[in-house]
Coordinates of C-alpha atoms in Angstrom, one line a residue:
M1 CA 10.8 -4.8 16.1
S2 CA 11.0 -7.1 18.8
K3 CA 12.7 -10.5 18.1
A4 CA 9.5 -12.0 19.3
H5 CA 7.7 -10.7 16.2
N6 CA 7.2 -13.1 13.3
A7 CA 8.2 -11.3 10.2
V8 CA 6.8 -12.8 7.4
T9 CA 8.7 -11.4 4.2
P10 CA 8.3 -12.3 0.4
G11 CA 9.0 -16.0 0.3
G12 CA 8.7 -16.7 3.9
K13 CA 6.5 -18.8 5.7
S14 CA 4.0 -18.2 8.3
H15 CA 3.9 -20.6 11.1
K16 CA 0.4 -22.2 12.1
D17 CA 1.3 -24.1 15.4
D18 CA 1.7 -23.1 19.0
T19 CA 5.4 -23.2 19.1
Q20 CA 5.1 -19.9 17.1
P21 CA 7.2 -17.3 19.0
V22 CA 5.0 -14.9 20.8
A23 CA 5.6 -11.1 21.2
N24 CA 5.4 -11.1 25.2
P25 CA 7.3 -14.3 26.5
H26 CA 8.1 -13.0 29.8
G27 CA 4.6 -13.5 31.4
V28 CA 1.3 -12.3 31.5
S29 CA 0.0 -9.3 33.6
A30 CA -2.5 -9.4 36.2
Y31 CA -4.8 -7.1 34.4
A32 CA -4.8 -9.2 31.2
R33 CA -5.5 -12.5 33.3
A34 CA -8.5 -10.9 35.0
L35 CA -9.9 -9.4 31.6
T36 CA -9.8 -13.1 30.6
V37 CA -11.5 -14.7 33.6
A38 CA -14.1 -11.9 33.1
C39 CA -14.7 -12.6 29.3
R40 CA -14.6 -16.5 29.9
T41 CA -17.1 -16.4 32.8
M42 CA -19.6 -13.6 31.9
I43 CA -19.3 -12.1 28.4
R44 CA -18.5 -15.4 26.3
P45 CA -21.4 -17.3 28.2
L46 CA -24.0 -14.4 27.1
G47 CA -22.4 -14.4 23.6
D48 CA -23.3 -18.2 23.0
R49 CA -26.7 -18.0 24.3
A50 CA -27.6 -14.6 22.4
T51 CA -29.0 -14.8 18.9
V52 CA -27.9 -12.1 16.5
T53 CA -30.8 -10.7 14.2
E54 CA -31.7 -7.7 12.4
A55 CA -34.0 -6.7 15.4
S56 CA -31.4 -7.5 18.1
M57 CA -28.5 -5.6 16.5
P58 CA -29.9 -2.2 17.2
V59 CA -30.7 -2.8 20.9
V60 CA -27.5 -4.4 21.7
S61 CA -25.4 -1.6 19.7
G62 CA -27.5 1.1 21.6
V63 CA -26.6 -0.5 25.2
I64 CA -22.8 -0.7 24.3
N65 CA -22.7 2.8 23.1
N66 CA -24.3 4.2 25.9
L67 CA -22.1 2.4 28.4
A68 CA -19.2 3.9 26.7
K69 CA -20.4 7.3 27.1
L70 CA -20.0 6.3 31.0
R71 CA -16.2 6.0 30.4
P72 CA -14.1 9.1 31.3
T73 CA -13.2 11.2 28.4
P74 CA -9.3 10.7 27.1
R75 CA -6.7 13.2 28.4
G76 CA -4.3 14.7 26.1
V77 CA -6.0 15.0 23.1
E78 CA -8.4 17.8 21.3
R79 CA -11.6 16.3 19.0
E80 CA -13.1 17.7 16.1
E81 CA -16.4 16.1 14.7
V82 CA -16.8 16.0 10.8
R83 CA -20.0 14.9 9.4
L84 CA -19.8 13.1 6.0
K85 CA -22.7 11.8 3.9
G86 CA -24.5 9.6 6.0
F87 CA -21.6 9.2 8.8
R88 CA -19.3 10.8 11.2
I89 CA -15.6 11.1 11.6
E90 CA -13.8 12.3 14.3
I91 CA -10.4 14.0 14.1
V92 CA -8.4 13.4 17.4
R93 CA -5.0 15.1 17.8
P94 CA -2.5 15.4 20.6
A95 CA -3.6 18.5 22.9
G96 CA -1.4 21.4 21.8
A97 CA 0.2 19.8 18.5
R98 CA 0.2 21.7 15.7
S99 CA 0.3 18.9 13.1
S100 CA -2.0 19.0 10.1
L101 CA -3.3 16.4 8.1
R102 CA -0.5 17.2 5.6
D103 CA 2.1 16.2 8.3
G104 CA 0.7 12.7 8.4
V105 CA -2.3 10.7 9.7
V106 CA -3.7 7.5 11.2
M107 CA -7.3 6.5 9.4
Y108 CA -8.8 4.2 12.1
M109 CA -11.7 2.2 11.8
H110 CA -13.1 0.6 14.8
G111 CA -14.4 -3.0 15.7
G112 CA -17.6 -4.4 16.6
G113 CA -19.0 -7.3 14.8
F114 CA -20.0 -5.0 11.8
F115 CA -22.9 -3.7 13.9
L116 CA -21.5 -2.7 17.2
C117 CA -19.3 0.2 18.4
G118 CA -18.4 3.8 17.2
L119 CA -16.7 6.9 18.1
D120 CA -17.6 6.7 21.7
T121 CA -16.4 3.2 22.3
H122 CA -13.0 3.5 20.4
R123 CA -12.0 7.0 21.7
P124 CA -9.6 5.6 24.3
V125 CA -7.7 3.5 21.7
V126 CA -7.8 6.4 19.1
A127 CA -6.6 9.1 21.5
A128 CA -3.9 6.6 22.7
L129 CA -2.6 6.3 19.2
A130 CA -3.0 10.2 18.7
R131 CA -0.6 10.5 21.8
R132 CA 2.0 8.0 20.9
T133 CA 2.4 8.6 17.5
G134 CA 2.1 12.7 17.6
L135 CA -0.3 12.4 14.9
P136 CA -3.7 13.3 13.8
V137 CA -5.9 9.9 14.2
V138 CA -9.3 10.0 11.8
S139 CA -11.6 7.7 13.6
V140 CA -14.3 6.5 10.9
E141 CA -17.8 5.9 12.0
Y142 CA -18.8 3.8 8.9
R143 CA -22.3 2.7 8.7
Q144 CA -23.2 -0.9 10.0
L145 CA -25.5 -3.5 9.9
P146 CA -28.5 -3.2 9.8
E147 CA -28.5 0.0 8.1
T148 CA -26.2 -1.2 5.6
D149 CA -24.6 -4.4 4.6
I150 CA -20.6 -5.1 5.0
A151 CA -20.0 -3.6 1.5
G152 CA -21.7 -0.2 2.3
G153 CA -19.5 0.2 5.4
V154 CA -16.5 -0.5 3.4
A155 CA -17.7 2.4 0.8
D156 CA -18.2 4.8 4.0
C157 CA -14.4 4.1 5.0
L158 CA -13.3 4.6 0.9
T159 CA -15.3 8.3 1.4
A160 CA -13.5 9.0 4.5
Y161 CA -10.2 8.1 2.6
K162 CA -11.0 10.4 -0.4
W163 CA -12.1 13.3 2.0
L164 CA -8.4 13.1 3.5
L165 CA -7.0 12.9 0.0
S166 CA -8.9 15.9 -0.8
H167 CA -8.0 17.8 2.3
G168 CA -4.3 17.9 1.8
A169 CA -3.2 14.6 3.5
D170 CA -0.9 12.6 1.0
A171 CA -1.4 8.9 0.4
S172 CA 2.2 8.1 1.3
R173 CA 1.4 9.7 5.1
I174 CA -1.5 7.9 5.8
V175 CA -1.7 4.7 7.6
F176 CA -4.9 2.8 8.0
A177 CA -5.5 1.0 11.1
G178 CA -8.3 -1.0 12.9
D179 CA -9.3 -3.8 15.1
S180 CA -11.6 -6.7 14.4
A181 CA -14.3 -5.8 12.2
G182 CA -12.3 -2.6 11.7
G183 CA -9.4 -4.5 10.6
Y184 CA -11.6 -5.9 7.9
M185 CA -12.6 -2.5 6.6
T186 CA -8.6 -1.5 6.9
F187 CA -7.8 -4.3 4.3
A188 CA -10.9 -4.0 2.4
T189 CA -10.8 -0.3 2.0
A190 CA -7.1 -0.5 0.8
L191 CA -8.2 -3.1 -1.8
R192 CA -11.1 -0.8 -2.8
A193 CA -8.8 2.4 -3.1
R194 CA -6.1 0.2 -5.2
D195 CA -8.7 -1.1 -7.6
A196 CA -10.4 2.4 -7.9
G197 CA -7.0 3.6 -9.1
L198 CA -6.5 5.8 -5.9
P199 CA -2.9 5.5 -4.2
V200 CA -2.7 3.1 -1.9
P201 CA -1.9 4.4 2.0
A202 CA 1.6 4.0 3.3
G203 CA 0.7 0.8 5.6
L204 CA -2.0 -1.2 7.0
V205 CA -2.5 -2.2 10.9
G206 CA -4.9 -5.2 11.7
L207 CA -5.4 -5.5 15.3
C208 CA -7.0 -8.9 15.6
P209 CA -8.5 -8.3 12.3
A210 CA -11.5 -10.3 10.8
L211 CA -10.1 -11.2 7.3
D212 CA -12.1 -14.3 6.2
L213 CA -15.9 -14.0 6.5
D214 CA -15.8 -17.6 5.5
C215 CA -15.5 -19.4 9.0
T216 CA -14.7 -22.8 7.7
E217 CA -10.9 -22.4 8.4
K218 CA -11.5 -21.0 11.9
R219 CA -14.0 -23.7 12.9
A220 CA -11.0 -26.3 12.0
H221 CA -8.9 -24.2 14.3
P222 CA -8.0 -25.4 17.7
N223 CA -8.8 -21.9 18.9
Y224 CA -12.6 -22.2 17.7
H225 CA -12.9 -23.8 21.5
R226 CA -10.3 -21.7 23.2
D227 CA -11.3 -18.3 22.6
A228 CA -12.4 -16.5 25.6
L229 CA -14.3 -14.0 24.0
I230 CA -16.0 -14.5 20.5
P231 CA -18.4 -16.9 19.7
L232 CA -17.9 -18.1 16.1
S233 CA -21.8 -18.7 15.6
A234 CA -22.3 -14.7 16.1
L235 CA -19.8 -14.0 13.3
E236 CA -21.5 -16.6 10.9
S237 CA -24.7 -15.0 11.7
V238 CA -23.5 -11.5 11.0
V239 CA -22.0 -12.7 7.6
K240 CA -25.4 -14.3 6.8
L241 CA -27.1 -10.9 7.3
G242 CA -24.4 -8.8 6.2
A243 CA -22.5 -10.3 3.2
E244 CA -24.6 -13.5 1.7
V245 CA -26.6 -13.1 -1.5
N246 CA -29.3 -15.7 -1.7
G247 CA -27.4 -17.9 0.8
R248 CA -23.9 -17.9 -0.9
L249 CA -20.9 -15.7 0.3
D250 CA -18.7 -14.2 -2.5
P251 CA -15.2 -15.3 -1.5
D252 CA -14.1 -12.0 -2.9
M253 CA -15.6 -10.3 0.3
S254 CA -13.0 -11.5 2.1
P255 CA -9.5 -9.6 1.6
V256 CA -7.7 -12.8 2.3
N257 CA -8.9 -13.9 -1.3
N258 CA -8.2 -10.8 -3.3
V259 CA -5.2 -10.3 -5.3
L260 CA -2.7 -8.7 -2.7
A261 CA 0.0 -7.4 -5.1
G262 CA 0.2 -3.5 -4.6
L263 CA -0.7 -3.4 -1.0
P264 CA 1.6 -1.6 1.3
P265 CA 3.5 -3.2 4.4
A266 CA 1.4 -4.6 6.9
L267 CA 1.7 -5.1 11.0
L268 CA -0.9 -8.0 12.1
I269 CA -1.3 -8.0 15.6
V270 CA -3.4 -11.2 17.3
A271 CA -3.9 -12.9 20.7
E272 CA -2.7 -16.4 20.7
D273 CA -6.0 -18.2 21.8
E274 CA -8.8 -16.2 19.7
V275 CA -10.5 -17.4 16.9
L276 CA -9.5 -14.9 14.3
R277 CA -5.9 -15.8 14.7
R278 CA -6.2 -18.2 11.7
D279 CA -7.2 -14.9 9.7
S280 CA -3.8 -13.1 10.3
E281 CA -1.9 -16.1 10.0
I282 CA -3.5 -16.7 6.3
M283 CA -3.4 -13.1 5.4
A284 CA 0.4 -12.7 6.6
Q285 CA 1.2 -15.9 4.4
R286 CA -0.6 -14.7 1.3
L287 CA 0.9 -11.1 1.6
A288 CA 4.2 -12.5 1.6
G289 CA 3.2 -14.5 -1.5
A290 CA 2.5 -11.4 -3.3
G291 CA 5.6 -9.9 -2.5
V292 CA 4.1 -7.7 0.2
P293 CA 6.1 -7.3 3.5
A294 CA 4.1 -8.2 6.7
T295 CA 4.6 -8.8 10.3
L296 CA 2.6 -10.8 12.4
E297 CA 2.6 -10.6 16.4
I298 CA 1.2 -13.0 18.4
W299 CA 0.1 -12.0 22.0
R300 CA -0.1 -14.5 24.8
G301 CA -2.5 -14.5 27.4
Q302 CA -4.8 -11.9 25.8
V303 CA -8.5 -11.6 24.7
H304 CA -9.5 -10.6 21.0
A305 CA -9.0 -6.9 20.5
F306 CA -7.4 -6.5 23.9
M307 CA -5.7 -3.2 23.0
A308 CA -8.7 -1.6 22.2
I309 CA -10.7 -3.0 25.2
F310 CA -8.3 -1.7 27.7
P311 CA -5.7 0.5 25.7
N312 CA -4.1 1.2 29.3
M313 CA -3.1 -2.6 30.2
P314 CA 0.6 -3.4 30.1
E315 CA 0.4 -5.7 27.0
S316 CA -2.1 -3.1 25.3
R317 CA 0.5 -0.1 25.9
A318 CA 3.2 -2.3 24.5
A319 CA 1.4 -3.4 21.5
L320 CA 0.4 0.0 20.7
A321 CA 3.8 1.2 21.1
H322 CA 4.6 -1.3 18.3
V323 CA 2.2 0.2 16.3
A324 CA 3.5 3.7 16.7
Q325 CA 6.8 2.4 15.7
F326 CA 5.6 1.0 12.5
V327 CA 3.4 4.0 11.8
R328 CA 6.6 6.4 12.1
A329 CA 8.8 4.0 9.8
R330 CA 6.1 3.9 6.9
L331 CA 5.9 7.9 7.1
E332 CA 9.7 7.9 7.1
A333 CA 9.8 5.6 4.0
G334 CA 7.2 7.7 2.3
Q335 CA 9.3 10.7 3.0
I336 CA 12.5 9.1 1.4
A337 CA 10.8 7.8 -1.6
R338 CA 9.2 11.7 -2.2
T339 CA 12.5 13.2 -1.8
A340 CA 14.7 10.5 -3.5

C-alpha cells in the first residue's frame, strides 16, 4: 500500500481534518480537473434544483440508463447474464480467462443514490476490475426505489451472495465492492450475512460509500459546501422515501451504527472534498475500534465516485489498481487460512 494511505488499525485513530495525507499528493490530472468543473457548473446546479420524488425517480433513472447504453462496450471481457428472483446479475470475466467462481470473485454493487443506475451504467468499472484482478466480477442489479425500499435492495444483494455460495464460490475467496449507494450495500449485505449465520466474505471495498443514512454529521462537515456533485438534500429525500418509517429513521439502518466485530478487513476510498467523506471517516474509526483492519484513502481533486464515473482517468486507474491489490491480498490470506 502507498505511504499516502491512511491505514486505520485496531486501536488507531481516524483523522478528520484537512491535514490528512492524500493518496495522490503529486498533483491532479487535467481529466480530473475538467470533470470537477463539469460537475460543479452543470450537474450540481441541476441536482440542487431537482426534487426527488417517487414520480421523478423512474423518469430520471430511465434517462440515465438509456444514456449509458450509448457508451462503447468495454473491451477485453466476456459477459454472462443470470436472472434471479426479481433482479439480474451479470458475470463479467476477462476475455479468454478460464477462472471459475471457485477461483475467486468480486461481487460488485453499483451506486446511484438507491434509485439510479444498473448493469449498463457500471459495466465499464466492473470490466476494469475484472481485467485488473483477473477474476470474475459479479455485478448485482439489485432492485431500487421506488420498486422497493433500501432494505429490499440489501435483501437482493444477500440473495446474490447466497447464489454465489451455492454455485461453488467460497466465502474466503469473495470480496464485496461497491460505489456510493453500492458501498452501502457492500457493508449492509456483509452485516446481514454475518447476522444470518453465513460466512462473511474475505474483504469489503467501499468506493465513496454512503454508510450513514442520517445526514446530521454530513451537514456539519465543511464538505457540505465543497462537494462538486452531490446535493445533500437529494440524499435526505431518498432516505425519507426509502428508509424512514412514520418519519423516523432506525439508526441500525446505517452500517456505521451496527456492531462491526466479525467483519472482514475493509478498504475505503473517498474524494477529499466530497460530502460522503465523513461516512468513511466514521466507519474507519469504528472498524478500528471493533478490531477490524481498515484502510482509508483520501483522493485530492476528485469528485464523488470518480473511479466509477470515468474508470480510465489516471486517478481512477490508480485507485482501481489499489482495489485489485487489496482483492489479491485478501484472497491470498484466505488461501493461507484454508491450508494452515
